[in-house]
Coordinates of C-alpha atoms and ligand atoms in Angstrom, one line a residue:
X1 CA 41.2 -24.3 -7.0
X2 CA 41.2 -24.2 -3.4
X3 CA 42.4 -20.8 -3.6
X4 CA 39.7 -20.6 -6.7
X5 CA 37.0 -21.6 -3.9
X6 CA 38.8 -19.6 -1.1
X7 CA 38.3 -17.1 -3.2
X8 CA 34.0 -17.1 -4.2
X9 CA 33.9 -17.8 -0.6
X10 CA 35.8 -14.7 0.1
X11 CA 33.4 -12.7 -2.5
X12 CA 30.4 -14.0 -0.8
X13 CA 30.8 -13.3 2.2
X14 CA 31.8 -9.4 0.6
X15 CA 28.4 -9.1 -1.2
X16 CA 26.6 -10.5 1.8
X17 CA 27.6 -8.4 3.6
X18 CA 27.4 -5.3 1.9
X19 CA 24.3 -6.2 1.0
X20 CA 21.2 -3.4 1.6
X21 CA 18.3 -3.9 4.1
X22 CA 16.0 -5.4 2.3
X23 CA 14.0 -4.2 5.3
X24 CA 12.2 -1.8 3.1
X25 CA 12.3 -4.6 0.0
X26 CA 8.4 -3.7 -1.9
X27 CA 7.8 -5.6 -5.1
X28 CA 5.7 -4.0 -7.2
X29 CA 5.9 -1.3 -10.1
X30 CA 4.6 2.3 -9.0
X31 CA 2.6 3.8 -11.0
X32 CA 1.0 7.9 -11.7
X33 CA -1.9 8.3 -13.5
X34 CA -4.6 11.3 -14.0
X35 CA -7.9 11.9 -12.8
X36 CA -10.7 13.4 -14.7
X37 CA -13.8 14.6 -12.5
X38 CA -16.0 15.6 -15.3
X39 CA -17.2 17.5 -13.5
X40 CA -18.4 21.2 -16.1
X41 CA -16.6 24.2 -16.0
X42 CA -13.4 22.2 -14.1
X43 CA -10.8 24.0 -15.4
X44 CA -8.0 21.0 -14.6
X45 CA -10.2 18.3 -17.3
X46 CA -11.1 20.8 -20.1
X47 CA -10.6 19.1 -22.9
X48 CA -7.7 18.7 -24.5
X49 CA -6.2 21.9 -22.8
X50 CA -7.0 20.0 -18.9
X51 CA -3.9 17.8 -17.4
X52 CA -6.8 15.9 -15.0
X53 CA -6.7 16.5 -11.7
X54 CA -3.2 14.6 -9.7
X55 CA -1.1 12.3 -10.1
X56 CA -2.4 9.3 -8.2
X57 CA -0.4 7.0 -7.3
X58 CA -0.8 3.0 -7.1
X59 CA 0.7 0.8 -6.9
X60 CA 1.1 -2.9 -8.9
X61 CA 2.1 -6.4 -8.0
X62 CA 1.5 -9.3 -9.8
X63 CA 0.6 -11.8 -7.8
X64 CA 0.4 -14.4 -10.5
X65 CA -2.0 -16.8 -12.5
X66 CA -1.7 -13.3 -13.8
X67 CA -3.5 -11.5 -11.2
X68 CA -1.8 -8.2 -9.7
X69 CA -3.1 -6.1 -7.0
X70 CA -3.0 -2.5 -6.8
X71 CA -3.1 -0.7 -3.8
X72 CA -3.7 2.8 -4.5
X73 CA -1.5 4.9 -2.1
X74 CA -1.5 8.3 -0.3
X75 CA 0.3 11.1 -1.6
X76 CA 2.4 11.8 1.8
X77 CA 3.7 7.2 1.0
X78 CA 5.3 7.9 -2.3
X79 CA 8.7 8.3 -1.6
X80 CA 8.5 6.1 1.0
X81 CA 6.7 3.3 -1.7
X82 CA 9.2 4.8 -4.4
X83 CA 11.9 4.2 -2.1
X84 CA 10.9 0.1 -1.5
X85 CA 10.1 -0.1 -4.5
X86 CA 13.7 1.3 -6.0
X87 CA 15.3 -1.5 -2.9
X88 CA 14.4 -3.9 -4.3
X89 CA 14.6 -4.0 -8.0
X90 CA 18.4 -3.4 -6.0
X91 CA 18.3 -6.9 -3.5
X92 CA 17.2 -9.0 -6.3
X93 CA 20.7 -7.5 -8.1
X94 CA 22.5 -8.2 -6.0
X95 CA 21.2 -12.0 -5.2
X96 CA 21.4 -13.0 -8.8
X97 CA 25.6 -12.1 -8.1
X98 CA 25.6 -13.5 -5.4
X99 CA 24.0 -16.4 -7.1
X100 CA 26.0 -16.2 -10.0
X101 CA 29.3 -17.0 -7.1
X102 CA 27.5 -19.6 -6.5
X103 CA 26.8 -21.5 -9.4
X104 CA 30.8 -21.1 -10.3
X105 CA 32.0 -22.5 -6.6
X106 CA 29.3 -25.8 -7.4
X107 CA 31.5 -26.2 -11.1
X108 CA 34.5 -25.6 -8.7
X109 CA 33.5 -28.6 -6.8
X110 CA 32.7 -30.3 -9.0
X111 CA 36.0 -30.5 -10.1
X112 CA 38.1 -31.7 -6.8
Ligands
LIG201 ZN1 -11.5 18.3 -13.0

């Protein structure tokens, strides 16, 4: 039983050490949208043919209480923001794994 606990502690340590750097983590989802300018004769906005202008990027964040914060993201910052959003999801996976180990650890420690 002690070995099992040592094993879990080791696994937990390993995960915590290998966790990707959380510094850039950014919650939310990055969405893109095309915009119509409504200027007559604009070839980008022609009905059925044109796709509109853009894409423009928006970071959409659930802030709780059914509220959503939307932050427009300039194209120049889009790759950085996309990476932050990916990192956030990645870190969550690591935390879930660590949490699973801690659940097992709790069960093992209760046995002693
Ligand atoms: Zn247009």
